PDB file of N, CA and C in Angstrom:
ATOM      1  N   MET A   1      -0.790 -21.491  44.244  1.00  0.00           N
ATOM      2  CA  MET A   1      -2.139 -20.999  44.430  1.00  0.00           C
ATOM      3  C   MET A   1      -2.873 -20.878  43.097  1.00  0.00           C
ATOM      4  N   TYR A   2      -2.194 -20.307  42.105  1.00  0.00           N
ATOM      5  CA  TYR A   2      -2.844 -20.118  40.814  1.00  0.00           C
ATOM      6  C   TYR A   2      -3.046 -21.435  40.066  1.00  0.00           C
ATOM      7  N   ASP A   3      -2.255 -22.443  40.402  1.00  0.00           N
ATOM      8  CA  ASP A   3      -2.435 -23.758  39.786  1.00  0.00           C
ATOM      9  C   ASP A   3      -3.769 -24.370  40.203  1.00  0.00           C
ATOM     10  N   ILE A   4      -4.151 -24.136  41.427  1.00  0.00           N
ATOM     11  CA  ILE A   4      -5.399 -24.701  41.942  1.00  0.00           C
ATOM     12  C   ILE A   4      -6.592 -24.150  41.168  1.00  0.00           C
ATOM     13  N   ILE A   5      -6.522 -22.890  40.775  1.00  0.00           N
ATOM     14  CA  ILE A   5      -7.628 -22.273  40.031  1.00  0.00           C
ATOM     15  C   ILE A   5      -7.854 -23.003  38.710  1.00  0.00           C
ATOM     16  N   SER A   6      -6.784 -23.348  38.002  1.00  0.00           N
ATOM     17  CA  SER A   6      -6.950 -24.054  36.725  1.00  0.00           C
ATOM     18  C   SER A   6      -7.516 -25.455  36.929  1.00  0.00           C
ATOM     19  N   TYR A   7      -7.125 -26.131  38.025  1.00  0.00           N
ATOM     20  CA  TYR A   7      -7.685 -27.456  38.319  1.00  0.00           C
ATOM     21  C   TYR A   7      -9.176 -27.359  38.623  1.00  0.00           C
ATOM     22  N   VAL A   8      -9.546 -26.362  39.397  1.00  0.00           N
ATOM     23  CA  VAL A   8     -10.952 -26.193  39.782  1.00  0.00           C
ATOM     24  C   VAL A   8     -11.803 -25.863  38.555  1.00  0.00           C
ATOM     25  N   LEU A   9     -11.326 -24.961  37.714  1.00  0.00           N
ATOM     26  CA  LEU A   9     -12.094 -24.599  36.519  1.00  0.00           C
ATOM     27  C   LEU A   9     -12.213 -25.776  35.550  1.00  0.00           C
ATOM     28  N   SER A  10     -11.163 -26.576  35.426  1.00  0.00           N
ATOM     29  CA  SER A  10     -11.236 -27.772  34.582  1.00  0.00           C
ATOM     30  C   SER A  10     -12.246 -28.763  35.144  1.00  0.00           C
ATOM     31  N   GLY A  11     -12.247 -28.922  36.455  1.00  0.00           N
ATOM     32  CA  GLY A  11     -13.211 -29.815  37.105  1.00  0.00           C
ATOM     33  C   GLY A  11     -14.642 -29.343  36.917  1.00  0.00           C
ATOM     34  N   ILE A  12     -14.845 -28.039  37.020  1.00  0.00           N
ATOM     35  CA  ILE A  12     -16.182 -27.482  36.794  1.00  0.00           C
ATOM     36  C   ILE A  12     -16.640 -27.744  35.369  1.00  0.00           C
ATOM     37  N   LEU A  13     -15.723 -27.631  34.417  1.00  0.00           N
ATOM     38  CA  LEU A  13     -16.049 -27.890  33.015  1.00  0.00           C
ATOM     39  C   LEU A  13     -16.471 -29.352  32.819  1.00  0.00           C
ATOM     40  N   VAL A  14     -15.761 -30.273  33.456  1.00  0.00           N
ATOM     41  CA  VAL A  14     -16.121 -31.691  33.365  1.00  0.00           C
ATOM     42  C   VAL A  14     -17.498 -31.927  33.992  1.00  0.00           C
ATOM     43  N   LEU A  15     -17.735 -31.341  35.164  1.00  0.00           N
ATOM     44  CA  LEU A  15     -19.029 -31.514  35.824  1.00  0.00           C
ATOM     45  C   LEU A  15     -20.172 -30.928  35.003  1.00  0.00           C
ATOM     46  N   LEU A  16     -19.933 -29.781  34.381  1.00  0.00           N
ATOM     47  CA  LEU A  16     -20.958 -29.182  33.533  1.00  0.00           C
ATOM     48  C   LEU A  16     -21.306 -30.103  32.365  1.00  0.00           C
ATOM     49  N   GLY A  17     -20.292 -30.684  31.746  1.00  0.00           N
ATOM     50  CA  GLY A  17     -20.539 -31.622  30.657  1.00  0.00           C
ATOM     51  C   GLY A  17     -21.319 -32.840  31.113  1.00  0.00           C
ATOM     52  N   LEU A  18     -20.971 -33.363  32.284  1.00  0.00           N
ATOM     53  CA  LEU A  18     -21.688 -34.535  32.797  1.00  0.00           C
ATOM     54  C   LEU A  18     -23.140 -34.210  33.131  1.00  0.00           C
ATOM     55  N   VAL A  19     -23.384 -33.027  33.662  1.00  0.00           N
ATOM     56  CA  VAL A  19     -24.764 -32.620  33.949  1.00  0.00           C
ATOM     57  C   VAL A  19     -25.551 -32.506  32.651  1.00  0.00           C
ATOM     58  N   MET A  20     -24.934 -31.986  31.610  1.00  0.00           N
ATOM     59  CA  MET A  20     -25.619 -31.867  30.319  1.00  0.00           C
ATOM     60  C   MET A  20     -25.943 -33.232  29.727  1.00  0.00           C
ATOM     61  N   VAL A  21     -25.093 -34.229  29.983  1.00  0.00           N
ATOM     62  CA  VAL A  21     -25.348 -35.574  29.469  1.00  0.00           C
ATOM     63  C   VAL A  21     -26.421 -36.275  30.293  1.00  0.00           C
ATOM     64  N   VAL A  22     -26.340 -36.162  31.610  1.00  0.00           N
ATOM     65  CA  VAL A  22     -27.251 -36.890  32.489  1.00  0.00           C
ATOM     66  C   VAL A  22     -28.632 -36.226  32.559  1.00  0.00           C
ATOM     67  N   LEU A  23     -28.670 -34.899  32.562  1.00  0.00           N
ATOM     68  CA  LEU A  23     -29.933 -34.161  32.681  1.00  0.00           C
ATOM     69  C   LEU A  23     -30.116 -33.209  31.494  1.00  0.00           C
ATOM     70  N   PRO A  24     -30.308 -33.751  30.301  1.00  0.00           N
ATOM     71  CA  PRO A  24     -30.396 -32.863  29.138  1.00  0.00           C
ATOM     72  C   PRO A  24     -31.661 -32.005  29.121  1.00  0.00           C
ATOM     73  N   LYS A  25     -32.736 -32.508  29.720  1.00  0.00           N
ATOM     74  CA  LYS A  25     -33.989 -31.746  29.705  1.00  0.00           C
ATOM     75  C   LYS A  25     -33.870 -30.474  30.545  1.00  0.00           C
ATOM     76  N   GLN A  26     -33.174 -30.569  31.679  1.00  0.00           N
ATOM     77  CA  GLN A  26     -32.992 -29.399  32.525  1.00  0.00           C
ATOM     78  C   GLN A  26     -31.926 -28.459  31.973  1.00  0.00           C
ATOM     79  N   SER A  27     -31.072 -28.958  31.084  1.00  0.00           N
ATOM     80  CA  SER A  27     -29.999 -28.145  30.515  1.00  0.00           C
ATOM     81  C   SER A  27     -30.411 -27.454  29.213  1.00  0.00           C
ATOM     82  N   THR A  28     -31.634 -27.707  28.766  1.00  0.00           N
ATOM     83  CA  THR A  28     -32.125 -27.145  27.510  1.00  0.00           C
ATOM     84  C   THR A  28     -33.098 -26.012  27.808  1.00  0.00           C
ATOM     85  N   LYS A  29     -33.217 -25.081  26.884  1.00  0.00           N
ATOM     86  CA  LYS A  29     -34.173 -23.983  27.042  1.00  0.00           C
ATOM     87  C   LYS A  29     -35.584 -24.532  27.232  1.00  0.00           C
ATOM     88  N   LYS A  30     -36.407 -23.784  27.944  1.00  0.00           N
ATOM     89  CA  LYS A  30     -37.789 -24.215  28.207  1.00  0.00           C
ATOM     90  C   LYS A  30     -38.566 -24.473  26.924  1.00  0.00           C
ATOM     91  N   GLU A  31     -38.350 -23.617  25.920  1.00  0.00           N
ATOM     92  CA  GLU A  31     -39.112 -23.767  24.672  1.00  0.00           C
ATOM     93  C   GLU A  31     -38.727 -25.037  23.913  1.00  0.00           C
ATOM     94  N   LEU A  32     -37.517 -25.529  24.120  1.00  0.00           N
ATOM     95  CA  LEU A  32     -37.022 -26.668  23.345  1.00  0.00           C
ATOM     96  C   LEU A  32     -36.987 -27.973  24.136  1.00  0.00           C
ATOM     97  N   GLN A  33     -37.500 -28.003  25.352  1.00  0.00           N
ATOM     98  CA  GLN A  33     -37.416 -29.199  26.174  1.00  0.00           C
ATOM     99  C   GLN A  33     -38.232 -30.359  25.638  1.00  0.00           C
ATOM    100  N   ASP A  34     -39.224 -30.103  24.814  1.00  0.00           N
ATOM    101  CA  ASP A  34     -40.041 -31.180  24.254  1.00  0.00           C
ATOM    102  C   ASP A  34     -39.470 -31.718  22.953  1.00  0.00           C
ATOM    103  N   SER A  35     -38.501 -31.043  22.380  1.00  0.00           N
ATOM    104  CA  SER A  35     -37.912 -31.441  21.111  1.00  0.00           C
ATOM    105  C   SER A  35     -36.822 -32.487  21.333  1.00  0.00           C
ATOM    106  N   GLU A  36     -37.001 -33.637  20.708  1.00  0.00           N
ATOM    107  CA  GLU A  36     -36.016 -34.714  20.832  1.00  0.00           C
ATOM    108  C   GLU A  36     -34.683 -34.327  20.188  1.00  0.00           C
ATOM    109  N   GLU A  37     -34.736 -33.567  19.113  1.00  0.00           N
ATOM    110  CA  GLU A  37     -33.509 -33.115  18.442  1.00  0.00           C
ATOM    111  C   GLU A  37     -32.700 -32.192  19.355  1.00  0.00           C
ATOM    112  N   ALA A  38     -33.381 -31.312  20.070  1.00  0.00           N
ATOM    113  CA  ALA A  38     -32.683 -30.397  20.980  1.00  0.00           C
ATOM    114  C   ALA A  38     -32.042 -31.165  22.127  1.00  0.00           C
ATOM    115  N   LEU A  39     -32.717 -32.201  22.617  1.00  0.00           N
ATOM    116  CA  LEU A  39     -32.149 -33.008  23.697  1.00  0.00           C
ATOM    117  C   LEU A  39     -30.921 -33.784  23.223  1.00  0.00           C
ATOM    118  N   LYS A  40     -30.969 -34.300  22.000  1.00  0.00           N
ATOM    119  CA  LYS A  40     -29.809 -35.000  21.440  1.00  0.00           C
ATOM    120  C   LYS A  40     -28.631 -34.054  21.288  1.00  0.00           C
ATOM    121  N   LYS A  41     -28.922 -32.844  20.830  1.00  0.00           N
ATOM    122  CA  LYS A  41     -27.864 -31.847  20.654  1.00  0.00           C
ATOM    123  C   LYS A  41     -27.256 -31.471  22.002  1.00  0.00           C
ATOM    124  N   THR A  42     -28.081 -31.364  23.030  1.00  0.00           N
ATOM    125  CA  THR A  42     -27.582 -31.038  24.364  1.00  0.00           C
ATOM    126  C   THR A  42     -26.693 -32.153  24.901  1.00  0.00           C
ATOM    127  N   ARG A  43     -27.115 -33.407  24.712  1.00  0.00           N
ATOM    128  CA  ARG A  43     -26.289 -34.545  25.144  1.00  0.00           C
ATOM    129  C   ARG A  43     -24.953 -34.558  24.411  1.00  0.00           C
ATOM    130  N   ARG A  44     -24.989 -34.360  23.101  1.00  0.00           N
ATOM    131  CA  ARG A  44     -23.767 -34.366  22.292  1.00  0.00           C
ATOM    132  C   ARG A  44     -22.833 -33.241  22.735  1.00  0.00           C
ATOM    133  N   THR A  45     -23.386 -32.058  22.979  1.00  0.00           N
ATOM    134  CA  THR A  45     -22.583 -30.939  23.445  1.00  0.00           C
ATOM    135  C   THR A  45     -22.003 -31.230  24.826  1.00  0.00           C
ATOM    136  N   GLY A  46     -22.767 -31.882  25.675  1.00  0.00           N
ATOM    137  CA  GLY A  46     -22.279 -32.255  27.003  1.00  0.00           C
ATOM    138  C   GLY A  46     -21.107 -33.211  26.941  1.00  0.00           C
ATOM    139  N   VAL A  47     -21.168 -34.172  26.036  1.00  0.00           N
ATOM    140  CA  VAL A  47     -20.049 -35.112  25.866  1.00  0.00           C
ATOM    141  C   VAL A  47     -18.809 -34.357  25.404  1.00  0.00           C
ATOM    142  N   ILE A  48     -18.973 -33.458  24.461  1.00  0.00           N
ATOM    143  CA  ILE A  48     -17.841 -32.686  23.954  1.00  0.00           C
ATOM    144  C   ILE A  48     -17.238 -31.823  25.062  1.00  0.00           C
ATOM    145  N   VAL A  49     -18.074 -31.161  25.841  1.00  0.00           N
ATOM    146  CA  VAL A  49     -17.595 -30.301  26.932  1.00  0.00           C
ATOM    147  C   VAL A  49     -16.859 -31.135  27.978  1.00  0.00           C
ATOM    148  N   ALA A  50     -17.392 -32.304  28.323  1.00  0.00           N
ATOM    149  CA  ALA A  50     -16.749 -33.163  29.316  1.00  0.00           C
ATOM    150  C   ALA A  50     -15.397 -33.654  28.816  1.00  0.00           C
ATOM    151  N   ILE A  51     -15.323 -34.066  27.556  1.00  0.00           N
ATOM    152  CA  ILE A  51     -14.055 -34.545  26.997  1.00  0.00           C
ATOM    153  C   ILE A  51     -13.027 -33.424  26.961  1.00  0.00           C
ATOM    154  N   LEU A  52     -13.443 -32.245  26.555  1.00  0.00           N
ATOM    155  CA  LEU A  52     -12.507 -31.118  26.524  1.00  0.00           C
ATOM    156  C   LEU A  52     -12.066 -30.732  27.934  1.00  0.00           C
ATOM    157  N   GLY A  53     -12.957 -30.835  28.900  1.00  0.00           N
ATOM    158  CA  GLY A  53     -12.588 -30.566  30.289  1.00  0.00           C
ATOM    159  C   GLY A  53     -11.568 -31.564  30.804  1.00  0.00           C
ATOM    160  N   ILE A  54     -11.733 -32.840  30.450  1.00  0.00           N
ATOM    161  CA  ILE A  54     -10.771 -33.873  30.856  1.00  0.00           C
ATOM    162  C   ILE A  54      -9.422 -33.616  30.203  1.00  0.00           C
ATOM    163  N   ILE A  55      -9.424 -33.275  28.925  1.00  0.00           N
ATOM    164  CA  ILE A  55      -8.163 -32.977  28.234  1.00  0.00           C
ATOM    165  C   ILE A  55      -7.477 -31.780  28.883  1.00  0.00           C
ATOM    166  N   LEU A  56      -8.239 -30.738  29.195  1.00  0.00           N
ATOM    167  CA  LEU A  56      -7.664 -29.563  29.851  1.00  0.00           C
ATOM    168  C   LEU A  56      -7.106 -29.925  31.227  1.00  0.00           C
ATOM    169  N   LEU A  57      -7.804 -30.765  31.961  1.00  0.00           N
ATOM    170  CA  LEU A  57      -7.327 -31.196  33.271  1.00  0.00           C
ATOM    171  C   LEU A  57      -6.034 -31.982  33.148  1.00  0.00           C
ATOM    172  N   LEU A  58      -5.958 -32.877  32.156  1.00  0.00           N
ATOM    173  CA  LEU A  58      -4.724 -33.638  31.942  1.00  0.00           C
ATOM    174  C   LEU A  58      -3.561 -32.727  31.545  1.00  0.00           C
ATOM    175  N   ILE A  59      -3.835 -31.740  30.728  1.00  0.00           N
ATOM    176  CA  ILE A  59      -2.783 -30.798  30.350  1.00  0.00           C
ATOM    177  C   ILE A  59      -2.312 -30.025  31.584  1.00  0.00           C
ATOM    178  N   ASP A  60      -3.252 -29.621  32.436  1.00  0.00           N
ATOM    179  CA  ASP A  60      -2.877 -28.905  33.657  1.00  0.00           C
ATOM    180  C   ASP A  60      -2.022 -29.761  34.576  1.00  0.00           C
ATOM    181  N   ILE A  61      -2.337 -31.048  34.660  1.00  0.00           N
ATOM    182  CA  ILE A  61      -1.607 -31.942  35.553  1.00  0.00           C
ATOM    183  C   ILE A  61      -0.198 -32.220  35.028  1.00  0.00           C
ATOM    184  N   PHE A  62      -0.055 -32.487  33.741  1.00  0.00           N
ATOM    185  CA  PHE A  62       1.218 -32.917  33.201  1.00  0.00           C
ATOM    186  C   PHE A  62       2.144 -31.795  32.744  1.00  0.00           C
ATOM    187  N   LEU A  63       1.645 -30.586  32.653  1.00  0.00           N
ATOM    188  CA  LEU A  63       2.516 -29.481  32.240  1.00  0.00           C
ATOM    189  C   LEU A  63       2.748 -28.505  33.350  1.00  0.00           C
TER     190      LEU A  63
END
């Protein structure tokens, strides 16, 4: 039962990263949505979050 929780949380982390990459304007603060630098930073952070979520999911599966 507790194993499922770690899989679900890892999956949520991957989905959050993908949403940040695909929809950076909606993932950024209202004040910074017009700034191209803020959108780039949001995309970059989304890629990092997605990669870390995948690594965490792989660790959960293999250990």
